[in-house]
PDB file of C-alpha atoms and ligand atoms in Angstrom:
ATOM      1  CA  MET A   1       4.462 -17.378  10.109  1.00 93.00           C
ATOM      2  CA  GLN A   2       4.434 -15.359   7.041  1.00 96.00           C
ATOM      3  CA  ARG A   3       6.742 -12.571   6.484  1.00 98.00           C
ATOM      4  CA  ILE A   4       5.487  -9.184   5.080  1.00 98.00           C
ATOM      5  CA  ALA A   5       7.526  -6.284   3.409  1.00 98.00           C
ATOM      6  CA  ILE A   6       5.695  -2.899   3.318  1.00 98.00           C
ATOM      7  CA  PHE A   7       6.901  -0.600   0.521  1.00 98.00           C
ATOM      8  CA  ALA A   8       6.089   3.118   1.319  1.00 98.00           C
ATOM      9  CA  SER A   9       7.271   6.525   0.183  1.00 95.00           C
ATOM     10  CA  GLY A  10       5.427   8.889   2.538  1.00 92.00           C
ATOM     11  CA  SER A  11       4.222   9.376   6.241  1.00 94.00           C
ATOM     12  CA  GLY A  12       3.418   5.903   6.719  1.00 97.00           C
ATOM     13  CA  SER A  13       0.177   6.059   8.527  1.00 98.00           C
ATOM     14  CA  ASN A  14      -1.083   2.967   6.899  1.00 98.00           C
ATOM     15  CA  ALA A  15       2.136   1.186   7.398  1.00 98.00           C
ATOM     16  CA  ARG A  16       1.832   1.945  11.276  1.00 98.00           C
ATOM     17  CA  LYS A  17      -1.622   0.455  11.296  1.00 98.00           C
ATOM     18  CA  ILE A  18      -0.402  -2.752   9.622  1.00 98.00           C
ATOM     19  CA  MET A  19       2.742  -3.013  12.010  1.00 98.00           C
ATOM     20  CA  GLU A  20       0.470  -2.615  14.903  1.00 97.00           C
ATOM     21  CA  HIS A  21      -2.211  -5.130  13.614  1.00 97.00           C
ATOM     22  CA  PHE A  22       0.451  -7.827  13.171  1.00 97.00           C
ATOM     23  CA  ALA A  23       2.691  -7.144  16.193  1.00 96.00           C
ATOM     24  CA  HIS A  24       1.054  -9.966  18.057  1.00 91.00           C
ATOM     25  CA  SER A  25      -0.315 -11.930  15.171  1.00 94.00           C
ATOM     26  CA  GLU A  26       0.220 -15.651  14.684  1.00 93.00           C
ATOM     27  CA  VAL A  27      -0.437 -15.329  11.069  1.00 95.00           C
ATOM     28  CA  ALA A  28       2.035 -12.914   9.927  1.00 97.00           C
ATOM     29  CA  GLN A  29       4.672 -10.396  10.838  1.00 97.00           C
ATOM     30  CA  VAL A  30       5.964  -7.142   9.376  1.00 98.00           C
ATOM     31  CA  ALA A  31       9.660  -8.161   8.761  1.00 98.00           C
ATOM     32  CA  LEU A  32      10.823  -5.281   6.355  1.00 98.00           C
ATOM     33  CA  VAL A  33      10.024  -1.781   5.407  1.00 98.00           C
ATOM     34  CA  VAL A  34      11.419  -0.407   1.991  1.00 98.00           C
ATOM     35  CA  SER A  35      11.285   3.098   0.935  1.00 98.00           C
ATOM     36  CA  ASN A  36      12.457   5.193  -1.980  1.00 97.00           C
ATOM     37  CA  ARG A  37      12.812   8.228   0.176  1.00 96.00           C
ATOM     38  CA  ARG A  38      15.664   8.582   2.825  1.00 95.00           C
ATOM     39  CA  LYS A  39      13.405  11.071   4.629  1.00 94.00           C
ATOM     40  CA  ALA A  40      10.109   9.169   4.544  1.00 94.00           C
ATOM     41  CA  GLY A  41       8.394   9.193   7.867  1.00 96.00           C
ATOM     42  CA  VAL A  42       7.787   5.482   7.487  1.00 97.00           C
ATOM     43  CA  LEU A  43      11.374   4.775   8.215  1.00 97.00           C
ATOM     44  CA  LYS A  44      11.005   6.328  11.618  1.00 97.00           C
ATOM     45  CA  ILE A  45       7.919   4.331  12.275  1.00 98.00           C
ATOM     46  CA  ALA A  46       9.905   1.123  11.232  1.00 98.00           C
ATOM     47  CA  ASP A  47      12.711   2.061  13.762  1.00 97.00           C
ATOM     48  CA  GLU A  48       9.892   2.574  16.601  1.00 97.00           C
ATOM     49  CA  HIS A  49       8.599  -0.848  15.924  1.00 97.00           C
ATOM     50  CA  GLY A  50      12.206  -2.539  15.614  1.00 97.00           C
ATOM     51  CA  ILE A  51      11.599  -3.535  12.093  1.00 98.00           C
ATOM     52  CA  ASP A  52      14.290  -3.733   9.514  1.00 98.00           C
ATOM     53  CA  ARG A  53      14.243  -0.967   6.940  1.00 97.00           C
ATOM     54  CA  THR A  54      16.020  -0.122   3.618  1.00 97.00           C
ATOM     55  CA  VAL A  55      16.091   2.763   1.353  1.00 97.00           C
ATOM     56  CA  VAL A  56      16.390   1.811  -2.237  1.00 97.00           C
ATOM     57  CA  SER A  57      17.514   3.808  -5.311  1.00 97.00           C
ATOM     58  CA  ARG A  58      15.527   3.676  -8.558  1.00 97.00           C
ATOM     59  CA  SER A  59      18.409   1.772 -10.436  1.00 97.00           C
ATOM     60  CA  ALA A  60      18.793  -0.838  -7.565  1.00 97.00           C
ATOM     61  CA  PHE A  61      14.839  -1.249  -7.572  1.00 97.00           C
ATOM     62  CA  ASN A  62      14.608  -1.805 -11.216  1.00 97.00           C
ATOM     63  CA  ASP A  63      17.321  -4.358 -11.100  1.00 97.00           C
ATOM     64  CA  ALA A  64      16.227  -8.011 -10.524  1.00 97.00           C
ATOM     65  CA  GLN A  65      19.146  -8.405  -7.916  1.00 97.00           C
ATOM     66  CA  PHE A  66      16.752  -6.617  -5.582  1.00 97.00           C
ATOM     67  CA  LEU A  67      14.944  -9.959  -5.289  1.00 97.00           C
ATOM     68  CA  GLN A  68      17.900 -11.264  -3.209  1.00 97.00           C
ATOM     69  CA  SER A  69      17.400  -8.664  -0.427  1.00 95.00           C
ATOM     70  CA  LEU A  70      13.852  -9.930  -0.323  1.00 97.00           C
ATOM     71  CA  ALA A  71      14.880 -13.576  -0.345  1.00 97.00           C
ATOM     72  CA  GLN A  72      17.534 -12.889   2.444  1.00 96.00           C
ATOM     73  CA  GLN A  73      14.534 -11.507   4.702  1.00 96.00           C
ATOM     74  CA  LYS A  74      12.591 -14.630   3.548  1.00 98.00           C
ATOM     75  CA  ILE A  75       9.694 -12.219   2.323  1.00 98.00           C
ATOM     76  CA  ASP A  76       6.439 -13.887   1.474  1.00 97.00           C
ATOM     77  CA  PHE A  77       4.085 -11.138   0.741  1.00 98.00           C
ATOM     78  CA  ILE A  78       4.635  -7.490  -0.332  1.00 98.00           C
ATOM     79  CA  VAL A  79       2.165  -4.546   0.709  1.00 98.00           C
ATOM     80  CA  LEU A  80       2.372  -1.143  -1.127  1.00 98.00           C
ATOM     81  CA  ALA A  81       1.120   1.454   1.344  1.00 98.00           C
ATOM     82  CA  GLY A  82       1.601   4.718  -0.367  1.00 96.00           C
ATOM     83  CA  PHE A  83       4.487   3.528  -2.656  1.00 96.00           C
ATOM     84  CA  LEU A  84       4.902   5.882  -5.758  1.00 92.00           C
ATOM     85  CA  TRP A  85       7.136   3.990  -8.210  1.00 94.00           C
ATOM     86  CA  LEU A  86       5.835   1.656 -10.907  1.00 94.00           C
ATOM     87  CA  ILE A  87       6.542  -2.016  -9.783  1.00 96.00           C
ATOM     88  CA  PRO A  88       8.956  -3.519 -12.366  1.00 97.00           C
ATOM     89  CA  THR A  89       7.913  -6.783 -14.373  1.00 97.00           C
ATOM     90  CA  TYR A  90      10.573  -9.107 -12.456  1.00 98.00           C
ATOM     91  CA  LEU A  91       8.985  -8.155  -9.095  1.00 98.00           C
ATOM     92  CA  VAL A  92       5.361  -8.474 -10.248  1.00 97.00           C
ATOM     93  CA  GLN A  93       6.271 -11.880 -11.612  1.00 97.00           C
ATOM     94  CA  ALA A  94       8.034 -12.942  -8.560  1.00 98.00           C
ATOM     95  CA  PHE A  95       5.211 -11.847  -6.267  1.00 98.00           C
ATOM     96  CA  GLU A  96       2.363 -12.739  -8.367  1.00 96.00           C
ATOM     97  CA  ARG A  97      -0.960 -12.618  -6.336  1.00 95.00           C
ATOM     98  CA  ARG A  98       1.474 -12.057  -3.290  1.00 97.00           C
ATOM     99  CA  MET A  99       1.504  -8.280  -3.597  1.00 98.00           C
ATOM    100  CA  VAL A 100      -1.169  -5.734  -2.934  1.00 98.00           C
ATOM    101  CA  ASN A 101      -1.689  -2.060  -3.189  1.00 98.00           C
ATOM    102  CA  ILE A 102      -4.132   0.370  -1.638  1.00 98.00           C
ATOM    103  CA  HIS A 103      -5.555   3.128  -3.632  1.00 97.00           C
ATOM    104  CA  PRO A 104      -7.457   6.111  -2.198  1.00 98.00           C
ATOM    105  CA  ALA A 105     -10.392   5.981  -4.606  1.00 98.00           C
ATOM    106  CA  LEU A 106     -13.013   3.748  -6.222  1.00 98.00           C
ATOM    107  CA  LEU A 107     -11.001   2.208  -9.031  1.00 97.00           C
ATOM    108  CA  PRO A 108     -11.194   1.812 -11.998  1.00 97.00           C
ATOM    109  CA  GLN A 109     -12.102   5.606 -11.637  1.00 97.00           C
ATOM    110  CA  TYR A 110      -9.378   8.031 -10.420  1.00 97.00           C
ATOM    111  CA  GLY A 111      -6.388   5.677 -11.056  1.00 96.00           C
ATOM    112  CA  GLY A 112      -3.345   5.622 -13.231  1.00 93.00           C
ATOM    113  CA  ALA A 113      -0.012   7.529 -13.426  1.00 89.00           C
ATOM    114  CA  GLY A 114      -0.093  10.707 -11.321  1.00 92.00           C
ATOM    115  CA  MET A 115      -3.193   9.672  -9.463  1.00 94.00           C
ATOM    116  CA  TYR A 116      -1.841   9.482  -5.988  1.00 94.00           C
ATOM    117  CA  GLY A 117      -2.566  11.269  -2.602  1.00 93.00           C
ATOM    118  CA  MET A 118      -4.195  14.660  -2.864  1.00 96.00           C
ATOM    119  CA  ASN A 119      -4.255  14.593  -6.740  1.00 97.00           C
ATOM    120  CA  VAL A 120      -6.863  11.846  -6.294  1.00 98.00           C
ATOM    121  CA  HIS A 121      -8.986  13.649  -3.792  1.00 98.00           C
ATOM    122  CA  ARG A 122      -8.819  16.980  -5.854  1.00 98.00           C
ATOM    123  CA  ALA A 123     -10.065  15.073  -9.002  1.00 98.00           C
ATOM    124  CA  VAL A 124     -13.006  13.544  -7.028  1.00 98.00           C
ATOM    125  CA  LYS A 125     -13.984  16.969  -5.664  1.00 98.00           C
ATOM    126  CA  ALA A 126     -13.831  18.524  -9.163  1.00 98.00           C
ATOM    127  CA  ALA A 127     -16.041  15.800 -10.550  1.00 98.00           C
ATOM    128  CA  ASP A 128     -18.611  16.652  -7.720  1.00 97.00           C
ATOM    129  CA  GLU A 129     -18.827  12.806  -6.841  1.00 98.00           C
ATOM    130  CA  LYS A 130     -21.368  11.786  -4.250  1.00 98.00           C
ATOM    131  CA  GLN A 131     -19.027   8.952  -2.957  1.00 98.00           C
ATOM    132  CA  SER A 132     -15.462   8.024  -2.779  1.00 98.00           C
ATOM    133  CA  GLY A 133     -13.670   5.162  -1.008  1.00 98.00           C
ATOM    134  CA  ILE A 134     -10.736   2.653  -0.991  1.00 98.00           C
ATOM    135  CA  THR A 135      -9.536  -0.101  -3.332  1.00 98.00           C
ATOM    136  CA  ILE A 136      -7.208  -2.783  -2.397  1.00 98.00           C
ATOM    137  CA  HIS A 137      -5.938  -4.766  -5.352  1.00 98.00           C
ATOM    138  CA  TYR A 138      -3.317  -7.070  -6.547  1.00 98.00           C
ATOM    139  CA  VAL A 139      -0.263  -5.411  -8.336  1.00 97.00           C
ATOM    140  CA  ASN A 140       0.386  -5.951 -11.966  1.00 93.00           C
ATOM    141  CA  GLU A 141       2.750  -4.040 -14.312  1.00 91.00           C
ATOM    142  CA  HIS A 142       0.299  -0.902 -14.708  1.00 91.00           C
ATOM    143  CA  TYR A 143      -0.707   1.624 -12.248  1.00 90.00           C
ATOM    144  CA  ASP A 144      -3.837   0.690 -10.335  1.00 92.00           C
ATOM    145  CA  GLU A 145      -4.979  -1.944 -12.946  1.00 94.00           C
ATOM    146  CA  GLY A 146      -4.522  -5.214 -10.979  1.00 95.00           C
ATOM    147  CA  GLN A 147      -7.318  -7.382  -9.883  1.00 97.00           C
ATOM    148  CA  ILE A 148      -9.687  -5.663  -7.259  1.00 98.00           C
ATOM    149  CA  ILE A 149      -9.920  -7.663  -3.917  1.00 98.00           C
ATOM    150  CA  PHE A 150     -11.681  -5.234  -1.816  1.00 98.00           C
ATOM    151  CA  GLN A 151     -13.534  -1.724  -2.017  1.00 98.00           C
ATOM    152  CA  ALA A 152     -15.297   0.249   0.751  1.00 98.00           C
ATOM    153  CA  THR A 153     -17.129   3.545   0.122  1.00 98.00           C
ATOM    154  CA  CYS A 154     -17.894   6.598   2.020  1.00 98.00           C
ATOM    155  CA  ASP A 155     -20.491   9.386   1.202  1.00 98.00           C
ATOM    156  CA  LEU A 156     -19.516  12.866   0.276  1.00 98.00           C
ATOM    157  CA  THR A 157     -21.433  16.177   0.630  1.00 98.00           C
ATOM    158  CA  PRO A 158     -21.126  19.335  -1.366  1.00 97.00           C
ATOM    159  CA  GLU A 159     -19.269  20.899   1.697  1.00 97.00           C
ATOM    160  CA  ASP A 160     -16.494  18.263   1.586  1.00 98.00           C
ATOM    161  CA  THR A 161     -13.075  19.710   0.290  1.00 98.00           C
ATOM    162  CA  PRO A 162     -10.185  17.573  -0.963  1.00 98.00           C
ATOM    163  CA  GLU A 163      -8.838  17.625   2.510  1.00 98.00           C
ATOM    164  CA  THR A 164     -11.970  16.311   4.291  1.00 98.00           C
ATOM    165  CA  ILE A 165     -12.210  13.755   1.538  1.00 98.00           C
ATOM    166  CA  GLN A 166      -8.752  12.628   2.128  1.00 98.00           C
ATOM    167  CA  GLN A 167      -9.573  12.212   6.000  1.00 98.00           C
ATOM    168  CA  LYS A 168     -12.726  10.274   5.235  1.00 98.00           C
ATOM    169  CA  VAL A 169     -10.629   7.976   2.907  1.00 98.00           C
ATOM    170  CA  LEU A 170      -7.773   7.467   5.180  1.00 98.00           C
ATOM    171  CA  LYS A 171     -10.239   6.553   8.047  1.00 98.00           C
ATOM    172  CA  LEU A 172     -11.455   3.622   5.773  1.00 98.00           C
ATOM    173  CA  GLU A 173      -7.846   2.516   4.760  1.00 98.00           C
ATOM    174  CA  HIS A 174      -6.870   2.505   8.602  1.00 98.00           C
ATOM    175  CA  GLN A 175      -9.967   0.462   9.348  1.00 98.00           C
ATOM    176  CA  HIS A 176      -9.690  -2.260   6.416  1.00 98.00           C
ATOM    177  CA  PHE A 177      -6.251  -2.515   5.020  1.00 98.00           C
ATOM    178  CA  ALA A 178      -4.736  -4.708   7.690  1.00 98.00           C
ATOM    179  CA  PRO A 179      -7.803  -6.953   8.285  1.00 97.00           C
ATOM    180  CA  VAL A 180      -7.972  -7.598   4.528  1.00 98.00           C
ATOM    181  CA  ILE A 181      -4.407  -8.326   4.257  1.00 98.00           C
ATOM    182  CA  GLU A 182      -4.736 -10.809   7.143  1.00 97.00           C
ATOM    183  CA  GLU A 183      -7.578 -12.570   5.477  1.00 96.00           C
ATOM    184  CA  LEU A 184      -5.671 -12.953   2.363  1.00 96.00           C
ATOM    185  CA  LEU A 185      -2.727 -14.383   4.098  1.00 96.00           C
ATOM    186  CA  MET A 186      -4.924 -16.934   6.157  1.00 93.00           C
ATOM    187  CA  SER A 187      -6.515 -17.995   2.790  1.00 91.00           C
ATOM    188  CA  LYS A 188      -2.935 -18.708   1.424  1.00 76.00           C
ATOM    189  CA  LYS A 189      -1.740 -20.765   4.417  1.00 62.00           C
TER     190      LYS A 189
HETATM  191  C1  GAR B   1      -2.732   6.520   1.126  1.00 54.04           C
HETATM  192  O1  GAR B   1      -3.929   7.255   1.166  1.00 54.04           O
HETATM  193  C2  GAR B   1      -2.650   5.603  -0.011  1.00 54.04           C
HETATM  194  O2  GAR B   1      -4.044   5.253  -0.492  1.00 54.04           O
HETATM  195  C3  GAR B   1      -2.139   6.451  -1.060  1.00 54.04           C
HETATM  196  O3  GAR B   1      -1.033   7.133  -0.456  1.00 54.04           O
HETATM  197  C4  GAR B   1      -1.627   7.375   0.895  1.00 54.04           C
HETATM  198  C5  GAR B   1      -0.358   7.115   1.917  1.00 54.04           C
HETATM  199  O4  GAR B   1      -0.707   7.569   3.044  1.00 54.04           O
HETATM  200  N1  GAR B   1      -1.704   5.668  -2.220  1.00 54.04           N
HETATM  201  C6  GAR B   1      -1.781   6.149  -3.320  1.00 54.04           C
HETATM  202  O5  GAR B   1      -2.169   7.254  -3.716  1.00 54.04           O
HETATM  203  C7  GAR B   1      -1.156   5.240  -4.405  1.00 54.04           C
HETATM  204  N2  GAR B   1      -1.620   5.581  -5.800  1.00 54.04           N
HETATM  205  P1  GAR B   1       0.142   7.168   4.281  1.00 54.04           P
HETATM  206  O6  GAR B   1       1.638   7.311   4.142  1.00 54.04           O
HETATM  207  O7  GAR B   1      -0.275   7.872   5.523  1.00 54.04           O
HETATM  208  O8  GAR B   1      -0.094   5.512   4.605  1.00 54.04           O
END
């Protein structure tokens, strides 16, 4: 059984889907939730599922000692689900090809520092794109630049607003993120 840590900063709707997906899995379990925000909704969701959770300060997160808390929990795989801090080099190296992120657009477009959440959807709308979508990728030291694993697209119409684009994209995230993680974990067994 592989042990997943989810890192999340926000409401945690993707984290919830992943917890539900693996609740009765024989492949993996969500063992830990890490957040940088004490008030993040994802912490409550972890409590509801009886999953250990922790809040990290930026200095603790940027210190390689943090690896010890992941080792104590025997974490095999890290999932970034709306986690907004850049991942420090020590952590990228320790979890090379064992850490994935989801991005709410079709990378390599609309990625990079500051491109998160509604900022992404506003930029997609401003460019009058005909499509948007999701990208699941390995994590490296740069925002949104790791190797792409999976993408899915949705069509946009001129009537779409940043909010409706967000809804379309979130639907794709909820549909695909957990199954893609499961496939990756099965291929690593
Ligand atoms: C998701 O849409 C995810 O793609 C995005 O944050 C949202 C978190 O929603 N991540 C980024 O923008 C990373 N650059 P959630 O808390 O409801 O899962």
